Amino acid sequence: MLGTMRRFWRDQRGIALLLVTIMLPAIIGFSLLAIDMSRVNNMHNDLQKAGDAMALAAAAELDGRTDSIVRADRALATLVSNQYTFSTANVPQTLLAAGVTRTYLRSLPASDSTDIAAANIITDEVTDAPNARFVRVTVTPVGFAAIFPASFLTGNTANNSFNVGAVSVAGFTSGVCNYTPVFICNPYEMVNGTNSAGGVTLEEAVADTSIRRRLIELRTVGNNAAYGPGNFGFLAPPDGVGNGAQALAQTIATSRPIGCYSSQGVSTKTGQNTGPIQDAFNVRFGINPSGNAFNSAEYGPASNVRKGASTAGNGNGNGNSNQCPSYNQLTFNATGNMGLPRDAATPYMGGRMGDGNWNLSSYWSTNFGGTSYPSSWNTTAPTRYQVYKYEIANNLVGTASAGGEVGTPPSSCQPPVTTVDRRLLYGAILNCNALEAAGNDLNGNSTNLPVEAFASFFLTEPVPGASAGGSVFVELVDITGRGGAGTLDSFLRDEAQLYR
């Protein structure tokens, strides 16, 4: 009997079953916990991805315009919906805008470890909308239905669940590259619901041919003078091109600009000598600069430089036979030559914006005689830019006017540039009234000025010297962003990105 008991005591068969039986509750508990950890991780990922998508959708509308927050809210409400699983509802749910709160931010702390403070937050979402640069989307916490008894972890004895949320911060960077360092005060800037352009907005102007063909006179302003609609100035040139007036002029004159500018903030350049700047515009018309700084092919003229001028003393149009004329060698509006006419009346912007009615018939008959133009132009008058492009497309550039002028650049000038349209001026549009009212000095080296849009303008005639006013006459062609026709898309560098 004693031996039997010893053998039983020493017998280890079946001990694994005993140990498993003892450990089974722990094994099951840890298995359930592992499953719950995987489920809650999936749920959190679903909520985080949904929050990220909503933040990116809203951030893509923060382009510095006055209605950016309105559009961002619309994007949140209509563009994005994401499903998540494993909530207490026990069926897949859809996270919509009602399930998140959003906060618009003017800036972010320098370090991601620093909490967003009141100074970073936009509180006046109407007045301060152009300064909204980021959006924080906070997902309202959602209950997670745990399998493992969650009360052991949370102390929640009421139900077997706990809450899961997510936070995402996104921002939008928008800008252009290969742009000239010029800013133009928005001719259509609204102040208290009206403006001196007949109450027309920038988006309405670019969408309507009858408004787009209005001729706009751009002027520089003297030091300490206020900028207003229709004035223009200069942006800080790209690093490495120099700081003088000549260096700035070269970045304006070149057909291969290297500057990149962000709509979130550009910096102005103090006033410059108008001589080199005049040359920077006029080389596009086949006019010889007064200095020798534009003597390479990148400063060549447009393929069509018709401007209603003859060279003094020889009467042969642009001086094709023997010289690249300087501005003072040209005689404008001589009999038989006609450049693109100005508008018949200038009722807007204090006499610096026309009514859009220009004499197409006289221009055409003077330069092209009995050659026909599209009959649709008799119904809907074209812009000057449309006529200019039609001349190029239909081989009319070399046709001599009644006075002998042709649109072909003089052979003694630099060869014409055909890779880009040299008669287009690209610039940033600023709401100068609002910026100066906010204390910005546009005559100084102001920084981080928000851009309403980047735009292209058609240069209709050469720029006279400072003694003649130095005005630049242009037609609006297109703008970036909402309301634009997409012709500037190749310049755009837009990106919505997550920051937190």
XYZ file of C-alpha atoms in Angstrom:
500
model
C 0.000 0.000 0.000
C 2.787 2.385 0.943
C 4.542 1.697 -2.398
C 1.358 2.344 -4.275
C 0.976 5.705 -2.593
C 4.598 6.611 -3.347
C 4.112 5.752 -7.030
C 0.923 7.817 -7.130
C 2.685 10.744 -5.481
C 5.532 10.608 -7.960
C 3.311 10.061 -11.021
C 3.276 13.277 -13.182
C 0.967 12.050 -15.896
C -1.955 14.495 -16.505
C -0.274 17.417 -14.758
C -0.536 19.515 -17.950
C -4.298 19.192 -17.805
C -4.242 20.335 -14.233
C -2.069 23.357 -15.051
C -4.191 24.252 -18.063
C -7.306 24.028 -15.950
C -5.805 26.374 -13.404
C -4.516 28.838 -16.073
C -7.506 28.641 -18.384
C -9.255 31.791 -17.067
C -6.037 33.787 -17.504
C -5.458 32.371 -21.000
C -8.995 33.179 -22.047
C -8.744 36.652 -20.475
C -5.475 37.505 -22.230
C -6.871 36.164 -25.516
C -9.926 38.370 -25.190
C -7.721 41.312 -24.249
C -5.534 40.727 -27.315
C -8.627 40.537 -29.510
C -9.978 43.747 -27.948
C -6.660 45.519 -28.411
C -6.761 44.612 -32.094
C -10.395 45.703 -32.396
C -9.893 49.001 -30.588
C -6.785 49.669 -32.658
C -8.812 49.088 -35.831
C -11.547 51.357 -34.565
C -9.082 54.091 -33.658
C -7.446 53.761 -37.084
C -10.858 54.109 -38.748
C -11.635 57.232 -36.726
C -8.173 58.698 -37.270
C -8.339 58.139 -41.023
C -11.794 59.683 -41.107
C -10.554 62.696 -39.141
C -7.507 62.990 -41.411
C -9.673 62.881 -44.536
C -12.013 65.541 -43.169
C -9.127 67.768 -42.110
C -7.496 67.475 -45.548
C -10.785 68.218 -47.325
C -11.331 71.342 -45.235
C -7.695 72.451 -45.427
C -7.765 72.334 -49.233
C -10.200 75.270 -49.174
C -8.036 77.500 -46.961
C -6.658 79.545 -49.833
C -6.589 82.907 -48.078
C -9.835 84.198 -49.548
C -12.618 85.781 -47.592
C -14.977 82.817 -48.036
C -12.404 80.113 -47.340
C -13.946 78.992 -44.028
C -17.413 78.819 -45.570
C -16.076 76.570 -48.323
C -14.078 74.505 -45.838
C -17.214 73.837 -43.783
C -19.049 72.855 -46.962
C -16.273 70.419 -47.821
C -16.509 68.885 -44.351
C -20.251 68.458 -44.725
C -20.406 67.121 -48.270
C -17.138 65.663 -49.509
C -16.067 63.092 -46.943
C -17.698 60.194 -45.066
C -15.882 57.202 -43.575
C -17.057 54.031 -41.875
C -15.819 52.661 -38.568
C -16.545 49.369 -36.809
C -16.535 47.809 -33.312
C -18.479 50.589 -31.643
C -21.188 49.978 -29.070
C -23.722 50.189 -31.908
C -22.508 46.699 -32.943
C -22.876 47.549 -36.638
C -20.615 49.613 -38.939
C -21.187 53.347 -38.502
C -20.454 56.328 -40.755
C -18.568 59.317 -39.389
C -20.060 62.512 -40.802
C -19.459 66.188 -40.102
C -21.934 66.045 -37.222
C -19.560 63.669 -35.460
C -16.628 66.070 -35.369
C -15.816 69.564 -34.192
C -13.506 71.790 -36.187
C -11.306 74.696 -35.168
C -9.560 76.968 -37.665
C -6.063 78.111 -36.863
C -3.914 81.013 -38.020
C -0.688 79.271 -36.990
C 0.790 76.266 -35.225
C 3.224 76.139 -32.314
C 6.829 75.684 -33.341
C 6.987 72.242 -31.750
C 4.513 69.388 -32.161
C 4.899 68.685 -28.455
C 3.434 72.115 -27.634
C -0.322 72.335 -27.247
C -2.288 74.606 -29.567
C -2.979 77.837 -27.680
C -5.630 80.543 -27.919
C -3.234 82.727 -29.911
C -3.224 80.120 -32.676
C -7.020 79.950 -32.996
C -9.228 81.962 -35.359
C -12.098 83.362 -33.299
C -13.699 85.753 -35.809
C -14.385 83.368 -38.679
C -15.798 86.118 -40.918
C -13.299 88.943 -40.680
C -10.330 86.692 -40.020
C -11.141 84.014 -42.620
C -8.281 85.022 -44.993
C -5.828 84.255 -42.176
C -7.044 80.681 -41.626
C -4.105 78.450 -42.539
C -4.862 75.211 -40.668
C -7.839 73.262 -39.396
C -8.051 70.982 -36.363
C -10.697 68.253 -36.602
C -11.607 66.542 -33.323
C -13.649 63.366 -33.572
C -16.297 63.181 -30.886
C -15.335 60.120 -28.752
C -17.197 56.962 -29.734
C -18.028 54.098 -27.375
C -16.067 50.881 -27.943
C -17.823 47.593 -27.210
C -15.213 45.462 -25.426
C -15.325 41.674 -25.056
C -12.859 41.632 -22.159
C -14.502 43.027 -19.020
C -13.581 46.661 -19.501
C -14.595 47.536 -15.957
C -11.347 45.990 -14.755
C -9.454 48.566 -16.857
C -11.614 51.647 -16.622
C -13.478 51.299 -13.339
C -16.683 51.673 -15.342
C -19.122 49.339 -13.644
C -22.135 50.619 -15.584
C -21.277 49.002 -18.905
C -18.547 47.056 -20.568
C -17.219 49.886 -22.801
C -14.950 52.893 -23.036
C -14.598 55.810 -25.475
C -12.211 56.241 -28.416
C -11.581 59.491 -30.306
C -9.076 61.088 -32.680
C -7.604 64.489 -33.503
C -6.153 65.632 -36.825
C -4.561 68.928 -37.890
C -4.118 69.734 -41.574
C -3.015 72.783 -43.500
C -2.943 73.963 -47.088
C 0.012 75.359 -48.939
C -0.663 76.979 -52.284
C 1.717 78.835 -54.486
C 3.155 79.319 -57.925
C 6.582 78.824 -59.422
C 8.231 80.427 -62.452
C 6.366 83.639 -61.633
C 7.494 87.226 -61.965
C 8.056 89.236 -58.746
C 5.132 91.614 -59.260
C 2.052 92.290 -57.159
C -1.057 94.058 -58.368
C -3.616 95.641 -56.083
C -6.917 93.898 -56.748
C -8.947 96.157 -59.080
C -12.066 94.343 -57.892
C -11.405 94.404 -54.143
C -14.656 94.723 -52.240
C -14.814 97.196 -49.357
C -18.030 97.153 -47.330
C -19.779 95.282 -50.121
C -18.832 97.592 -52.967
C -15.889 98.759 -55.072
C -14.968 101.281 -57.739
C -15.267 98.636 -60.466
C -19.060 98.681 -60.452
C -19.435 96.113 -57.670
C -17.995 93.308 -59.809
C -15.932 90.667 -58.001
C -12.645 89.269 -59.260
C -14.272 85.905 -60.024
C -17.100 87.581 -61.942
C -14.627 89.639 -63.943
C -12.545 86.708 -65.114
C -15.657 84.720 -66.083
C -17.242 87.443 -68.227
C -15.662 88.476 -71.535
C -17.355 91.878 -71.493
C -15.718 92.642 -68.139
C -12.424 90.912 -68.845
C -11.826 93.134 -71.873
C -11.940 96.265 -69.746
C -8.562 97.954 -70.023
C -6.907 98.524 -66.656
C -4.240 101.144 -66.056
C -1.717 99.943 -63.502
C 0.479 102.521 -61.808
C 3.333 102.477 -59.369
C 3.103 104.712 -56.318
C 5.699 106.874 -54.660
C 7.218 106.232 -51.267
C 4.859 106.744 -48.329
C 1.818 106.834 -50.651
C -1.035 104.438 -50.085
C -1.600 101.555 -52.444
C -5.069 101.034 -53.822
C -6.901 99.140 -56.574
C -4.959 99.255 -59.812
C -1.560 100.049 -58.319
C 1.310 97.652 -58.752
C 4.579 97.031 -56.988
C 7.265 94.420 -56.638
C 7.796 91.302 -54.597
C 11.079 90.257 -53.084
C 13.007 88.452 -55.858
C 14.231 84.882 -55.346
C 17.383 84.386 -53.343
C 20.559 84.663 -55.334
C 19.440 87.154 -57.999
C 20.663 90.316 -56.297
C 18.937 93.198 -54.547
C 19.331 96.172 -56.900
C 16.835 97.654 -59.325
C 18.632 96.072 -62.265
C 18.496 92.606 -60.705
C 14.781 93.028 -60.026
C 14.211 94.208 -63.590
C 15.971 91.164 -64.968
C 13.707 88.812 -63.003
C 10.700 90.635 -64.496
C 12.098 90.728 -68.029
C 13.271 87.134 -68.300
C 11.216 84.491 -70.077
C 12.479 81.939 -67.526
C 11.616 83.310 -64.078
C 12.700 81.123 -61.173
C 10.685 82.640 -58.345
C 8.191 80.639 -56.280
C 5.587 82.460 -54.185
C 3.094 81.177 -51.647
C -0.485 82.407 -51.437
C -0.157 82.186 -47.660
C 2.351 84.988 -47.638
C 4.495 87.061 -49.971
C 6.999 89.777 -49.181
C 7.132 93.140 -50.896
C 10.185 94.933 -52.223
C 10.813 98.639 -51.620
C 10.363 101.077 -54.509
C 12.772 100.831 -57.393
C 14.185 103.001 -60.150
C 11.603 103.029 -62.964
C 14.153 103.026 -65.812
C 15.186 99.365 -65.661
C 11.610 98.373 -64.839
C 10.310 100.099 -67.964
C 12.877 98.173 -69.976
C 11.807 94.940 -68.298
C 8.307 95.326 -69.710
C 9.269 96.752 -73.082
C 11.761 94.117 -74.187
C 8.661 91.989 -74.724
C 7.636 94.405 -77.500
C 10.945 94.277 -79.356
C 12.149 97.550 -77.844
C 15.853 97.865 -77.136
C 16.628 98.424 -73.438
C 18.556 101.506 -72.405
C 21.258 99.370 -70.769
C 23.060 96.181 -71.721
C 21.586 93.874 -69.086
C 19.045 92.207 -71.383
C 21.347 91.002 -74.101
C 20.624 87.255 -74.064
C 17.957 85.111 -75.713
C 15.858 84.731 -72.557
C 14.988 88.433 -72.854
C 13.675 88.089 -76.394
C 10.415 89.701 -77.534
C 7.029 88.128 -78.121
C 6.291 86.587 -81.492
C 3.746 89.365 -82.087
C 4.859 92.871 -81.125
C 2.401 94.984 -83.128
C 2.026 98.202 -81.157
C 1.035 100.987 -83.573
C 4.503 102.491 -83.890
C 6.939 103.371 -86.612
C 10.638 104.023 -86.299
C 11.432 107.727 -86.530
C 13.128 108.747 -89.730
C 12.646 105.680 -91.915
C 8.924 104.915 -91.826
C 9.463 101.180 -92.079
C 7.299 99.996 -89.201
C 9.342 98.587 -86.366
C 12.721 99.234 -87.941
C 12.956 95.661 -89.127
C 15.566 96.407 -91.737
C 18.324 97.922 -89.681
C 17.742 98.304 -85.967
C 16.091 97.184 -82.777
C 14.510 100.504 -81.815
C 14.698 102.182 -78.453
C 11.509 103.614 -77.018
C 12.472 107.182 -77.878
C 12.994 106.182 -81.514
C 9.400 105.095 -81.920
C 6.529 107.243 -83.136
C 3.185 105.975 -81.888
C -0.188 106.348 -83.598
C 1.345 107.641 -86.814
C -0.972 107.621 -89.822
C -1.609 104.106 -91.055
C -0.365 102.345 -87.898
C -2.567 101.364 -84.985
C -1.890 99.394 -81.859
C -4.628 97.794 -79.809
C -6.888 100.758 -78.929
C -7.849 101.816 -75.444
C -11.465 101.736 -74.307
C -13.880 104.386 -75.503
C -14.616 105.449 -71.926
C -13.064 104.944 -68.493
C -15.951 105.036 -66.011
C -14.440 102.801 -63.355
C -11.718 102.962 -60.737
C -11.394 106.742 -60.917
C -10.764 106.767 -64.646
C -8.232 103.936 -64.630
C -10.530 101.145 -65.788
C -12.325 101.248 -69.113
C -15.809 100.147 -70.101
C -14.549 97.290 -72.283
C -15.662 98.883 -75.550
C -12.716 99.268 -77.907
C -12.587 99.962 -81.649
C -11.998 96.542 -83.178
C -13.188 97.655 -86.618
C -10.638 100.470 -87.003
C -7.819 98.347 -85.595
C -8.573 95.509 -87.990
C -9.040 97.575 -91.132
C -5.877 99.595 -90.421
C -3.698 96.539 -89.928
C -5.298 93.841 -92.100
C -7.356 95.658 -94.744
C -10.049 93.439 -96.199
C -8.983 90.261 -94.367
C -11.987 88.852 -92.542
C -12.185 88.008 -88.873
C -14.592 85.599 -87.104
C -18.207 86.650 -87.576
C -18.871 85.819 -83.914
C -16.855 88.897 -82.988
C -19.648 91.050 -84.402
C -22.014 89.527 -81.850
C -19.701 89.198 -78.852
C -16.785 91.587 -79.002
C -13.471 89.822 -78.267
C -10.838 90.765 -75.763
C -7.656 92.252 -77.130
C -5.859 89.106 -76.054
C -8.184 86.985 -78.184
C -7.407 89.161 -81.198
C -3.675 88.991 -80.511
C -3.826 85.193 -80.326
C -5.944 85.030 -83.492
C -3.324 87.006 -85.409
C -0.655 84.488 -84.397
C -2.786 81.415 -85.099
C -3.814 82.673 -88.555
C -0.399 83.874 -89.792
C -1.334 87.553 -89.728
C 1.635 88.730 -87.669
C 3.710 89.536 -90.744
C 0.890 91.400 -92.498
C 1.805 95.072 -92.956
C -0.559 97.785 -91.802
C -1.496 100.705 -94.031
C 1.492 102.535 -92.581
C 3.869 99.601 -93.021
C 4.042 98.206 -89.465
C 4.222 94.467 -88.987
C 3.934 92.415 -85.816
C 7.127 90.475 -86.506
C 9.942 91.570 -84.147
C 12.883 93.331 -85.805
C 15.589 90.861 -86.825
C 18.205 92.958 -85.051
C 16.502 92.336 -81.677
C 16.901 89.120 -79.755
C 15.068 86.208 -81.438
C 11.407 86.003 -80.420
C 10.537 83.713 -77.523
C 7.985 81.077 -78.497
C 8.104 78.773 -75.448
C 5.987 81.172 -73.367
C 3.648 84.034 -74.165
C 5.809 87.079 -73.624
C 2.903 89.500 -73.729
C 1.468 88.004 -70.549
C 2.426 89.519 -67.218
C 2.092 87.204 -64.232
C 1.577 88.627 -60.781
C 0.116 88.172 -57.321
C -3.182 89.962 -56.639
C -3.324 91.541 -53.188
C -6.246 93.175 -51.439
C -4.252 96.304 -50.767
C -6.996 98.282 -49.031
C -7.499 95.576 -46.436
C -3.782 94.958 -46.000
C -2.990 98.619 -45.395
C -5.978 98.974 -43.074
C -4.447 96.139 -41.060
C -1.232 98.139 -40.678
C 0.914 96.714 -43.479
C 3.277 99.085 -45.247
C 3.321 97.954 -48.872
C 6.033 100.487 -49.648
C 8.332 98.766 -47.204
C 9.599 95.229 -46.931
C 6.332 93.783 -45.637
C 6.214 90.025 -45.146
C 3.590 87.273 -45.059
C 0.969 89.204 -47.012
C -1.886 86.858 -48.039
C -2.570 86.575 -51.766
C -6.131 86.769 -53.075
C -5.130 84.980 -56.300
C -2.305 84.720 -58.768
C -3.198 86.110 -62.165
C -2.127 86.666 -65.736
C -2.579 89.987 -67.521
C -2.147 90.823 -71.198
C 0.149 93.771 -71.919
C -1.644 95.796 -74.576
C 1.007 98.452 -75.250
C 4.569 99.400 -74.305
C 5.240 101.218 -71.049
C 6.244 104.890 -71.392
C 8.977 106.448 -69.296
C 8.434 107.814 -65.817
C 7.990 111.333 -67.212
C 4.951 110.066 -69.118
C 3.439 108.411 -66.055
C 4.957 104.949 -66.390
C 1.531 103.321 -66.556
C 1.108 99.694 -67.579
C -2.067 98.985 -69.568
C -3.388 95.441 -69.258
C -6.378 93.182 -69.687
C -7.145 90.545 -67.076
C -6.765 87.074 -68.615
C -7.072 84.444 -65.872
C -6.672 83.760 -62.164
C -5.724 80.727 -60.137
C -8.192 78.863 -57.993
C -11.933 79.204 -57.870
C -13.317 81.052 -60.894
C -10.192 80.579 -62.987
C -10.137 78.967 -66.430
C -7.203 76.688 -65.658
C -4.641 78.342 -67.940
C -2.348 78.899 -64.946
C -2.458 75.332 -63.649
C 1.059 74.608 -64.886
C 2.373 77.263 -62.469
C 0.474 75.989 -59.456
C 1.965 74.088 -56.569
C -0.994 73.222 -54.331
C -0.798 70.761 -51.464
C -2.977 69.960 -48.483
C -0.991 68.099 -45.843
C -1.294 66.725 -42.348
C 0.687 68.420 -39.593
C -0.531 66.598 -36.489
